[in-house]
Amino acid sequence: MRVYSSIALLSLTSVFMPQSLASDWGYRTYSAPVNYNYFSVALGGGKLNTDIDSDRDNVTISDLNLRWLINEHWITNVQYKGRFTHFGDSNDRADYLTLSGARRFAVMEKGDVYAGVKIGGAKIKLRDQSGSTLSTEKEFLLGVFTGVNYGFTDALEGTMLLEYLEYDLIHESSFELSLDYYFSEKFSLGAYARTIWNDDANLDQGGVVAKIRF
């Protein structure tokens, strides 16, 4: 997958970059090896593999995420995600709003392990090829997740995330890899790749992420 190749290329390129002064910025709260206090915007796309409707395969994803470290051990997150599944000139739309809390474990000098729970809701509109809404569903979701954050260099950070979500009618699992490079004290750019699977379909997606540290 091209997105995974891009992440590997970004990691390799960082080895040849000048050593960052990020370690002197003093903004990694509680001496954490990565930045937790940020607002991020992500844009991406992917392909939906399903036997239910073969015409609905191209997907566009947007993501707004607010994360902060409450204290040395606890992280909280508020996230909005929009997903558009394209077919012809129309699309299906799904909006997700979630709140999560996680426990951070400082297990390595340059890495953290974390685990938590997520609650929220989803609103899904199903549309036909003329663009008319056939139905609207609202679902409660509950999930658990675990991951690893790692600081490769003073400015290059990586994340691996495994998540399970339970909806009213369906459940899904996902696996994500991401890399972020801080060009300054406040701003980073990165890339991510994510695969989502359930009983009916698989979604492979990837995109770019911009983060603003606060």
CSV table of N, CA and C in Angstrom, one decimal, residues 48-214:
chain,number,residue,atom,x,y,z
A,48,LEU,N,-13.2,0.8,-0.1
A,48,LEU,CA,-14.0,-0.1,0.6
A,48,LEU,C,-14.2,-1.4,-0.2
A,49,ASN,N,-13.8,-2.5,0.4
A,49,ASN,CA,-14.0,-3.8,-0.2
A,49,ASN,C,-15.2,-4.5,0.4
A,50,THR,N,-16.3,-4.7,-0.3
A,50,THR,CA,-17.5,-5.3,0.2
A,50,THR,C,-18.2,-6.0,-0.9
A,51,ASP,N,-18.9,-7.1,-0.5
A,51,ASP,CA,-19.8,-7.8,-1.5
A,51,ASP,C,-21.2,-7.3,-1.5
A,52,ILE,N,-21.5,-6.4,-0.5
A,52,ILE,CA,-22.9,-5.9,-0.4
A,52,ILE,C,-23.3,-5.0,-1.6
A,53,ASP,N,-22.4,-4.1,-1.9
A,53,ASP,CA,-22.7,-3.2,-3.0
A,53,ASP,C,-21.3,-2.8,-3.6
A,54,SER,N,-21.0,-3.4,-4.8
A,54,SER,CA,-19.7,-3.3,-5.4
A,54,SER,C,-19.5,-1.9,-5.9
A,55,ASP,N,-20.6,-1.1,-6.1
A,55,ASP,CA,-20.4,0.3,-6.7
A,55,ASP,C,-19.9,1.3,-5.7
A,56,ARG,N,-20.0,0.9,-4.4
A,56,ARG,CA,-19.6,1.9,-3.3
A,56,ARG,C,-18.3,1.5,-2.8
A,57,ASP,N,-17.2,2.0,-3.5
A,57,ASP,CA,-15.9,1.6,-3.1
A,57,ASP,C,-14.9,2.7,-2.7
A,58,ASN,N,-15.1,3.9,-3.3
A,58,ASN,CA,-14.2,5.0,-3.0
A,58,ASN,C,-14.7,5.8,-1.8
A,59,VAL,N,-13.8,6.0,-0.8
A,59,VAL,CA,-14.1,6.6,0.5
A,59,VAL,C,-13.2,7.8,0.7
A,60,THR,N,-13.9,8.9,1.3
A,60,THR,CA,-13.1,10.1,1.7
A,60,THR,C,-13.4,10.3,3.2
A,61,ILE,N,-12.3,10.6,3.9
A,61,ILE,CA,-12.4,10.7,5.4
A,61,ILE,C,-11.8,12.0,5.8
A,62,SER,N,-12.5,12.7,6.8
A,62,SER,CA,-12.0,13.9,7.5
A,62,SER,C,-12.0,13.6,9.0
A,63,ASP,N,-11.1,14.2,9.7
A,63,ASP,CA,-10.9,13.9,11.1
A,63,ASP,C,-10.4,15.2,11.8
A,64,LEU,N,-11.2,15.5,12.9
A,64,LEU,CA,-10.8,16.6,13.8
A,64,LEU,C,-10.6,16.0,15.2
A,65,ASN,N,-9.4,16.3,15.8
A,65,ASN,CA,-9.1,15.6,17.0
A,65,ASN,C,-8.5,16.5,18.0
A,66,LEU,N,-9.0,16.6,19.3
A,66,LEU,CA,-8.4,17.4,20.3
A,66,LEU,C,-8.0,16.4,21.4
A,67,ARG,N,-6.7,16.5,21.8
A,67,ARG,CA,-6.1,15.6,22.8
A,67,ARG,C,-5.3,16.4,23.8
A,68,TRP,N,-5.4,15.9,25.0
A,68,TRP,CA,-4.5,16.6,26.0
A,68,TRP,C,-4.2,15.6,27.2
A,69,LEU,N,-3.1,15.9,27.8
A,69,LEU,CA,-2.6,15.1,28.9
A,69,LEU,C,-3.1,15.7,30.2
A,70,ILE,N,-4.0,15.1,30.9
A,70,ILE,CA,-4.6,15.7,32.1
A,70,ILE,C,-3.6,15.8,33.2
A,71,ASN,N,-2.9,14.7,33.4
A,71,ASN,CA,-1.8,14.6,34.3
A,71,ASN,C,-0.7,13.6,33.8
A,72,GLU,N,0.2,13.2,34.7
A,72,GLU,CA,1.2,12.3,34.2
A,72,GLU,C,0.7,11.0,33.6
A,73,HIS,N,-0.5,10.6,34.0
A,73,HIS,CA,-0.9,9.2,33.7
A,73,HIS,C,-2.1,9.2,32.8
A,74,TRP,N,-2.9,10.3,32.7
A,74,TRP,CA,-4.3,10.2,32.1
A,74,TRP,C,-4.3,11.1,30.9
A,75,ILE,N,-4.9,10.5,29.8
A,75,ILE,CA,-5.1,11.2,28.5
A,75,ILE,C,-6.5,11.3,28.2
A,76,THR,N,-7.0,12.4,27.6
A,76,THR,CA,-8.4,12.4,27.1
A,76,THR,C,-8.4,12.9,25.7
A,77,ASN,N,-9.5,12.6,25.0
A,77,ASN,CA,-9.6,12.9,23.6
A,77,ASN,C,-11.1,13.2,23.2
A,78,VAL,N,-11.3,14.2,22.4
A,78,VAL,CA,-12.6,14.5,21.8
A,78,VAL,C,-12.3,14.5,20.3
A,79,GLN,N,-13.1,13.7,19.6
A,79,GLN,CA,-12.8,13.5,18.1
A,79,GLN,C,-14.1,13.5,17.3
A,80,TYR,N,-14.0,14.2,16.2
A,80,TYR,CA,-15.1,14.1,15.2
A,80,TYR,C,-14.5,13.5,13.9
A,81,LYS,N,-15.3,12.6,13.3
A,81,LYS,CA,-14.8,12.0,12.1
A,81,LYS,C,-16.0,11.9,11.1
A,82,GLY,N,-15.7,12.4,9.9
A,82,GLY,CA,-16.7,12.3,8.8
A,82,GLY,C,-16.3,11.3,7.7
A,83,ARG,N,-17.1,10.5,7.2
A,83,ARG,CA,-16.8,9.5,6.2
A,83,ARG,C,-17.8,9.5,5.1
A,84,PHE,N,-17.3,9.7,3.9
A,84,PHE,CA,-18.2,9.8,2.7
A,84,PHE,C,-17.8,8.6,1.8
A,85,THR,N,-18.8,7.8,1.5
A,85,THR,CA,-18.6,6.7,0.5
A,85,THR,C,-19.2,7.0,-0.8
A,86,HIS,N,-18.4,7.1,-1.8
A,86,HIS,CA,-18.8,7.7,-3.1
A,86,HIS,C,-19.3,6.6,-4.1
A,87,PHE,N,-20.4,6.9,-4.8
A,87,PHE,CA,-20.9,6.1,-5.9
A,87,PHE,C,-21.6,7.0,-6.9
A,88,GLY,N,-21.0,7.1,-8.1
A,88,GLY,CA,-21.5,8.1,-9.0
A,88,GLY,C,-21.3,9.5,-8.6
A,89,ASP,N,-22.3,10.3,-8.6
A,89,ASP,CA,-22.3,11.7,-8.2
A,89,ASP,C,-22.7,11.9,-6.7
A,90,SER,N,-23.1,10.8,-6.1
A,90,SER,CA,-23.6,10.9,-4.7
A,90,SER,C,-22.7,10.2,-3.7
A,91,ASN,N,-23.2,10.1,-2.5
A,91,ASN,CA,-22.4,9.4,-1.5
A,91,ASN,C,-23.3,9.1,-0.3
A,92,ASP,N,-22.8,8.1,0.5
A,92,ASP,CA,-23.3,7.9,1.8
A,92,ASP,C,-22.5,8.7,2.8
A,93,ARG,N,-23.1,9.2,3.8
A,93,ARG,CA,-22.4,10.0,4.8
A,93,ARG,C,-22.5,9.5,6.2
A,94,ALA,N,-21.4,9.4,6.9
A,94,ALA,CA,-21.4,8.9,8.3
A,94,ALA,C,-20.7,9.9,9.2
A,95,ASP,N,-21.3,10.4,10.2
A,95,ASP,CA,-20.6,11.3,11.2
A,95,ASP,C,-20.5,10.7,12.5
A,96,TYR,N,-19.3,10.8,13.1
A,96,TYR,CA,-18.9,10.2,14.4
A,96,TYR,C,-18.4,11.2,15.3
A,97,LEU,N,-18.9,11.2,16.6
A,97,LEU,CA,-18.5,12.1,17.6
A,97,LEU,C,-18.2,11.2,18.9
A,98,THR,N,-16.9,11.3,19.4
A,98,THR,CA,-16.6,10.4,20.5
A,98,THR,C,-15.8,11.1,21.5
A,99,LEU,N,-15.8,10.6,22.7
A,99,LEU,CA,-15.0,11.0,23.9
A,99,LEU,C,-14.3,9.8,24.4
A,100,SER,N,-13.0,10.0,24.7
A,100,SER,CA,-12.3,8.8,25.2
A,100,SER,C,-11.3,9.2,26.3
A,101,GLY,N,-11.0,8.3,27.1
A,101,GLY,CA,-10.0,8.4,28.2
A,101,GLY,C,-9.1,7.2,28.2
A,102,ALA,N,-7.8,7.5,28.5
A,102,ALA,CA,-6.8,6.4,28.4
A,102,ALA,C,-5.8,6.6,29.5
A,103,ARG,N,-5.2,5.5,29.9
A,103,ARG,CA,-4.1,5.4,30.9
A,103,ARG,C,-2.8,5.3,30.2
A,104,ARG,N,-1.9,6.2,30.6
A,104,ARG,CA,-0.5,6.1,29.9
A,104,ARG,C,0.4,5.4,30.9
A,105,PHE,N,1.3,4.5,30.3
A,105,PHE,CA,2.3,3.8,31.0
A,105,PHE,C,3.6,4.1,30.4
A,106,ALA,N,4.5,4.8,31.1
A,106,ALA,CA,5.8,5.1,30.6
A,106,ALA,C,6.7,3.9,30.8
A,107,VAL,N,6.8,3.1,29.8
A,107,VAL,CA,7.5,1.8,30.0
A,107,VAL,C,8.9,1.9,29.4
A,108,MET,N,9.2,2.9,28.5
A,108,MET,CA,10.5,3.0,27.9
A,108,MET,C,10.9,4.5,28.0
A,109,GLU,N,12.2,4.7,27.8
A,109,GLU,CA,12.7,6.0,27.8
A,109,GLU,C,12.1,6.8,26.7
A,110,LYS,N,12.0,6.2,25.5
A,110,LYS,CA,11.5,6.9,24.3
A,110,LYS,C,10.1,6.4,23.9
A,111,GLY,N,9.4,5.6,24.7
A,111,GLY,CA,8.1,5.1,24.3
A,111,GLY,C,7.1,5.0,25.5
A,112,ASP,N,5.9,5.1,25.1
A,112,ASP,CA,4.7,4.9,26.0
A,112,ASP,C,3.8,3.9,25.5
A,113,VAL,N,3.2,3.1,26.4
A,113,VAL,CA,2.0,2.3,26.1
A,113,VAL,C,0.8,2.9,26.7
A,114,TYR,N,-0.3,2.8,26.0
A,114,TYR,CA,-1.6,3.4,26.6
A,114,TYR,C,-2.7,2.5,26.2
A,115,ALA,N,-3.8,2.6,27.1
A,115,ALA,CA,-5.0,1.8,26.8
A,115,ALA,C,-6.2,2.5,27.4
A,116,GLY,N,-7.3,2.5,26.7
A,116,GLY,CA,-8.5,3.2,27.2
A,116,GLY,C,-9.8,2.8,26.6
A,117,VAL,N,-10.8,3.6,26.9
A,117,VAL,CA,-12.2,3.3,26.4
A,117,VAL,C,-12.7,4.5,25.7
A,118,LYS,N,-13.7,4.3,24.8
A,118,LYS,CA,-14.2,5.3,24.0
A,118,LYS,C,-15.7,5.2,24.0
A,119,ILE,N,-16.5,6.3,24.1
A,119,ILE,CA,-17.9,6.3,24.0
A,119,ILE,C,-18.3,7.4,23.0
A,120,GLY,N,-19.5,7.3,22.4
A,120,GLY,CA,-19.9,8.3,21.5
A,120,GLY,C,-21.1,7.9,20.7
A,121,GLY,N,-21.3,8.5,19.5
A,121,GLY,CA,-22.4,8.2,18.7
A,121,GLY,C,-22.1,8.4,17.2
A,122,ALA,N,-22.9,7.8,16.4
A,122,ALA,CA,-22.8,7.9,14.9
A,122,ALA,C,-24.1,8.2,14.3
A,123,LYS,N,-24.1,9.0,13.3
A,123,LYS,CA,-25.3,9.3,12.5
A,123,LYS,C,-24.9,9.0,11.0
A,124,ILE,N,-25.7,8.1,10.5
A,124,ILE,CA,-25.4,7.5,9.1
A,124,ILE,C,-26.6,7.8,8.2
A,125,LYS,N,-26.4,8.4,7.1
A,125,LYS,CA,-27.4,8.6,6.1
A,125,LYS,C,-27.1,7.7,4.9
A,126,LEU,N,-28.1,6.9,4.5
A,126,LEU,CA,-28.0,6.1,3.3
A,126,LEU,C,-28.7,6.7,2.1
A,127,ARG,N,-28.0,6.9,1.0
A,127,ARG,CA,-28.6,7.6,-0.1
A,127,ARG,C,-28.5,6.7,-1.4
A,128,ASP,N,-29.5,6.9,-2.2
A,128,ASP,CA,-29.5,6.2,-3.5
A,128,ASP,C,-28.7,7.0,-4.5
A,129,GLN,N,-28.6,6.5,-5.8
A,129,GLN,CA,-27.8,7.1,-6.8
A,129,GLN,C,-28.3,8.5,-7.2
A,130,SER,N,-29.5,8.8,-6.9
A,130,SER,CA,-30.0,10.1,-7.3
A,130,SER,C,-29.7,11.2,-6.2
A,131,GLY,N,-29.2,10.7,-5.0
A,131,GLY,CA,-28.8,11.6,-3.9
A,131,GLY,C,-29.9,11.7,-2.9
A,132,SER,N,-31.0,11.0,-3.1
A,132,SER,CA,-32.1,11.1,-2.1
A,132,SER,C,-31.8,10.2,-0.9
A,133,THR,N,-32.1,10.7,0.3
A,133,THR,CA,-31.9,10.0,1.5
A,133,THR,C,-32.9,8.9,1.7
A,134,LEU,N,-32.4,7.6,1.7
A,134,LEU,CA,-33.3,6.5,1.9
A,134,LEU,C,-33.6,6.3,3.4
A,135,SER,N,-32.6,6.5,4.3
A,135,SER,CA,-32.8,6.3,5.7
A,135,SER,C,-31.7,7.0,6.5
A,136,THR,N,-32.0,7.3,7.7
A,136,THR,CA,-31.1,7.9,8.6
A,136,THR,C,-31.0,7.1,9.9
A,137,GLU,N,-29.9,6.7,10.3
A,137,GLU,CA,-29.7,5.9,11.5
A,137,GLU,C,-28.8,6.6,12.5
A,138,LYS,N,-29.2,6.5,13.8
A,138,LYS,CA,-28.3,7.1,14.9
A,138,LYS,C,-28.0,5.9,15.8
A,139,GLU,N,-26.7,5.7,16.0
A,139,GLU,CA,-26.2,4.6,16.8
A,139,GLU,C,-25.3,5.0,17.9
A,140,PHE,N,-25.4,4.3,19.0
A,140,PHE,CA,-24.5,4.5,20.1
A,140,PHE,C,-23.3,3.6,19.9
A,141,LEU,N,-22.1,4.1,20.3
A,141,LEU,CA,-20.9,3.2,20.1
A,141,LEU,C,-20.1,3.2,21.4
A,142,LEU,N,-19.5,2.1,21.6
A,142,LEU,CA,-18.6,1.9,22.8
A,142,LEU,C,-17.4,1.1,22.3
A,143,GLY,N,-16.2,1.6,22.7
A,143,GLY,CA,-15.0,0.9,22.2
A,143,GLY,C,-13.9,0.8,23.2
A,144,VAL,N,-12.9,0.0,22.9
A,144,VAL,CA,-11.7,-0.1,23.7
A,144,VAL,C,-10.5,0.0,22.7
A,145,PHE,N,-9.4,0.5,23.2
A,145,PHE,CA,-8.2,0.6,22.3
A,145,PHE,C,-6.9,0.5,23.1
A,146,THR,N,-5.9,0.2,22.4
A,146,THR,CA,-4.5,0.2,23.0
A,146,THR,C,-3.5,0.6,22.0
A,147,GLY,N,-2.4,1.2,22.4
A,147,GLY,CA,-1.4,1.6,21.4
A,147,GLY,C,-0.1,1.9,22.0
A,148,VAL,N,0.8,2.2,21.1
A,148,VAL,CA,2.2,2.5,21.5
A,148,VAL,C,2.6,3.8,20.8
A,149,ASN,N,3.2,4.8,21.6
A,149,ASN,CA,3.8,6.0,21.1
A,149,ASN,C,5.3,5.9,21.2
A,150,TYR,N,6.0,6.4,20.2
A,150,TYR,CA,7.5,6.3,20.3
A,150,TYR,C,8.1,7.5,19.7
A,151,GLY,N,9.1,8.0,20.4
A,151,GLY,CA,9.8,9.2,19.8
A,151,GLY,C,11.1,8.7,19.2
A,152,PHE,N,11.2,8.6,17.9
A,152,PHE,CA,12.3,8.1,17.2
A,152,PHE,C,13.5,9.1,17.3
A,153,THR,N,13.2,10.4,17.1
A,153,THR,CA,14.2,11.4,17.3
A,153,THR,C,13.5,12.5,18.1
A,154,ASP,N,14.2,13.6,18.3
A,154,ASP,CA,13.6,14.7,19.1
A,154,ASP,C,12.3,15.3,18.4
A,155,ALA,N,12.2,15.1,17.1
A,155,ALA,CA,11.1,15.7,16.3
A,155,ALA,C,10.2,14.7,15.6
A,156,LEU,N,10.7,13.5,15.4
A,156,LEU,CA,9.9,12.4,14.7
A,156,LEU,C,9.2,11.5,15.7
A,157,GLU,N,7.9,11.4,15.6
A,157,GLU,CA,7.1,10.6,16.5
A,157,GLU,C,6.3,9.5,15.7
A,158,GLY,N,6.2,8.4,16.3
A,158,GLY,CA,5.4,7.3,15.6
A,158,GLY,C,4.3,6.7,16.6
A,159,THR,N,3.2,6.3,16.0
A,159,THR,CA,2.1,5.7,16.8
A,159,THR,C,1.6,4.4,16.1
A,160,MET,N,1.3,3.4,16.9
A,160,MET,CA,0.7,2.2,16.5
A,160,MET,C,-0.6,2.0,17.3
A,161,LEU,N,-1.7,1.8,16.7
A,161,LEU,CA,-3.0,1.8,17.5
A,161,LEU,C,-3.8,0.6,17.0
A,162,LEU,N,-4.4,-0.1,18.0
A,162,LEU,CA,-5.4,-1.2,17.7
A,162,LEU,C,-6.7,-0.8,18.5
A,163,GLU,N,-7.8,-0.9,17.8
A,163,GLU,CA,-9.1,-0.4,18.3
A,163,GLU,C,-10.2,-1.4,18.0
A,164,TYR,N,-11.1,-1.5,18.9
A,164,TYR,CA,-12.3,-2.3,18.7
A,164,TYR,C,-13.5,-1.4,19.1
A,165,LEU,N,-14.5,-1.3,18.2
A,165,LEU,CA,-15.7,-0.5,18.4
A,165,LEU,C,-17.0,-1.4,18.3
A,166,GLU,N,-17.9,-1.2,19.2
A,166,GLU,CA,-19.2,-2.0,19.2
A,166,GLU,C,-20.3,-0.9,18.9
A,167,TYR,N,-21.0,-1.1,17.8
A,167,TYR,CA,-22.2,-0.3,17.5
A,167,TYR,C,-23.5,-1.0,17.9
A,168,ASP,N,-24.6,-0.3,17.7
A,168,ASP,CA,-25.9,-1.0,18.0
A,168,ASP,C,-26.1,-2.2,17.2
A,169,LEU,N,-25.7,-2.2,15.9
A,169,LEU,CA,-26.0,-3.3,15.0
A,169,LEU,C,-24.7,-4.0,14.5
A,170,ILE,N,-23.6,-3.5,14.7
A,170,ILE,CA,-22.4,-4.1,14.1
A,170,ILE,C,-21.2,-3.8,15.0
A,171,HIS,N,-20.1,-4.5,14.7
A,171,HIS,CA,-18.8,-4.2,15.4
A,171,HIS,C,-17.7,-4.1,14.4
A,172,GLU,N,-16.6,-3.4,14.7
A,172,GLU,CA,-15.5,-3.3,13.8
A,172,GLU,C,-14.2,-3.2,14.6
A,173,SER,N,-13.1,-3.7,13.9
A,173,SER,CA,-11.8,-3.6,14.5
A,173,SER,C,-10.9,-2.8,13.5
A,174,SER,N,-9.9,-2.2,14.0
A,174,SER,CA,-9.0,-1.4,13.2
A,174,SER,C,-7.6,-1.4,13.7
A,175,PHE,N,-6.6,-1.2,12.7
A,175,PHE,CA,-5.2,-1.1,13.0
A,175,PHE,C,-4.6,0.1,12.3
A,176,GLU,N,-3.8,0.9,13.0
A,176,GLU,CA,-3.3,2.1,12.4
A,176,GLU,C,-1.9,2.3,12.7
A,177,LEU,N,-1.1,2.8,11.7
A,177,LEU,CA,0.3,3.3,11.9
A,177,LEU,C,0.4,4.7,11.4
A,178,SER,N,1.1,5.5,12.2
A,178,SER,CA,1.3,6.9,11.8
A,178,SER,C,2.6,7.5,12.2
A,179,LEU,N,3.1,8.5,11.5
A,179,LEU,CA,4.3,9.2,11.7
A,179,LEU,C,4.1,10.7,11.7
A,180,ASP,N,4.7,11.5,12.6
A,180,ASP,CA,4.6,12.9,12.6
A,180,ASP,C,5.9,13.5,12.8
A,181,TYR,N,6.2,14.6,12.0
A,181,TYR,CA,7.5,15.3,12.1
A,181,TYR,C,7.2,16.7,12.5
A,182,TYR,N,7.8,17.2,13.6
A,182,TYR,CA,7.6,18.5,14.1
A,182,TYR,C,8.7,19.5,13.5
A,183,PHE,N,8.2,20.4,12.7
A,183,PHE,CA,9.0,21.3,12.0
A,183,PHE,C,9.3,22.5,12.9
A,184,SER,N,8.5,22.7,13.9
A,184,SER,CA,8.7,23.8,14.9
A,184,SER,C,8.1,23.4,16.2
A,185,GLU,N,8.2,24.2,17.2
A,185,GLU,CA,7.6,23.9,18.5
A,185,GLU,C,6.1,23.7,18.5
A,186,LYS,N,5.4,24.3,17.5
A,186,LYS,CA,4.0,24.3,17.5
A,186,LYS,C,3.4,23.4,16.4
A,187,PHE,N,4.1,23.1,15.4
A,187,PHE,CA,3.5,22.5,14.2
A,187,PHE,C,4.2,21.3,13.7
A,188,SER,N,3.4,20.3,13.3
A,188,SER,CA,3.9,19.1,12.7
A,188,SER,C,3.1,18.7,11.5
A,189,LEU,N,3.7,17.9,10.6
A,189,LEU,CA,3.0,17.2,9.5
A,189,LEU,C,3.3,15.8,9.5
A,190,GLY,N,2.3,15.0,9.1
A,190,GLY,CA,2.6,13.5,9.2
A,190,GLY,C,1.7,12.8,8.2
A,191,ALA,N,1.8,11.5,8.3
A,191,ALA,CA,1.0,10.6,7.4
A,191,ALA,C,0.5,9.4,8.3
A,192,TYR,N,-0.6,8.8,7.8
A,192,TYR,CA,-1.2,7.6,8.5
A,192,TYR,C,-1.7,6.6,7.5
A,193,ALA,N,-1.7,5.4,8.0
A,193,ALA,CA,-2.4,4.3,7.2
A,193,ALA,C,-3.2,3.5,8.2
A,194,ARG,N,-4.4,3.2,7.8
A,194,ARG,CA,-5.4,2.5,8.7
A,194,ARG,C,-6.2,1.5,7.9
A,195,THR,N,-6.4,0.3,8.5
A,195,THR,CA,-7.3,-0.7,7.9
A,195,THR,C,-8.4,-1.0,8.9
A,196,ILE,N,-9.6,-1.1,8.5
A,196,ILE,CA,-10.8,-1.3,9.3
A,196,ILE,C,-11.5,-2.6,8.7
A,197,TRP,N,-11.9,-3.5,9.6
A,197,TRP,CA,-12.6,-4.7,9.1
A,197,TRP,C,-13.7,-5.0,10.0
A,198,ASN,N,-14.8,-5.6,9.4
A,198,ASN,CA,-15.9,-6.2,10.2
A,198,ASN,C,-16.4,-7.4,9.4
A,199,ASP,N,-17.6,-7.9,9.7
A,199,ASP,CA,-18.1,-9.1,9.1
A,199,ASP,C,-18.5,-8.8,7.6
A,200,ASP,N,-18.8,-7.6,7.2
A,200,ASP,CA,-19.3,-7.3,5.9
A,200,ASP,C,-18.3,-6.6,5.0
A,201,ALA,N,-17.3,-5.9,5.5
A,201,ALA,CA,-16.4,-5.2,4.6
A,201,ALA,C,-15.1,-4.9,5.2
A,202,ASN,N,-14.1,-4.5,4.4
A,202,ASN,CA,-12.8,-4.1,4.8
A,202,ASN,C,-12.6,-2.7,4.2
A,203,LEU,N,-12.0,-1.8,5.0
A,203,LEU,CA,-11.7,-0.5,4.5
A,203,LEU,C,-10.2,-0.2,4.7
A,204,ASP,N,-9.5,0.0,3.6
A,204,ASP,CA,-8.1,0.4,3.6
A,204,ASP,C,-8.0,1.9,3.3
A,205,GLN,N,-7.4,2.7,4.2
A,205,GLN,CA,-7.4,4.1,4.0
A,205,GLN,C,-6.0,4.7,4.5
A,206,GLY,N,-5.7,5.9,4.0
A,206,GLY,CA,-4.5,6.6,4.4
A,206,GLY,C,-4.7,8.1,4.1
A,207,GLY,N,-3.8,8.9,4.7
A,207,GLY,CA,-3.9,10.3,4.5
A,207,GLY,C,-2.8,11.1,5.2
A,208,VAL,N,-3.0,12.4,5.3
A,208,VAL,CA,-2.1,13.3,5.9
A,208,VAL,C,-2.7,13.9,7.1
A,209,VAL,N,-1.8,14.3,8.1
A,209,VAL,CA,-2.2,14.9,9.3
A,209,VAL,C,-1.4,16.1,9.6
A,210,ALA,N,-2.1,17.2,10.1
A,210,ALA,CA,-1.4,18.4,10.6
A,210,ALA,C,-1.8,18.6,12.0
A,211,LYS,N,-0.8,18.9,12.9
A,211,LYS,CA,-1.0,19.0,14.3
A,211,LYS,C,-0.5,20.4,14.8
A,212,ILE,N,-1.3,21.0,15.6
A,212,ILE,CA,-0.9,22.3,16.3
A,212,ILE,C,-0.8,22.0,17.8
A,213,ARG,N,0.3,22.2,18.3
A,213,ARG,CA,0.6,21.9,19.8
A,213,ARG,C,0.1,23.1,20.6
A,214,PHE,N,-0.5,22.8,21.7
A,214,PHE,CA,-0.9,23.9,22.6
A,214,PHE,C,-0.4,23.7,24.0
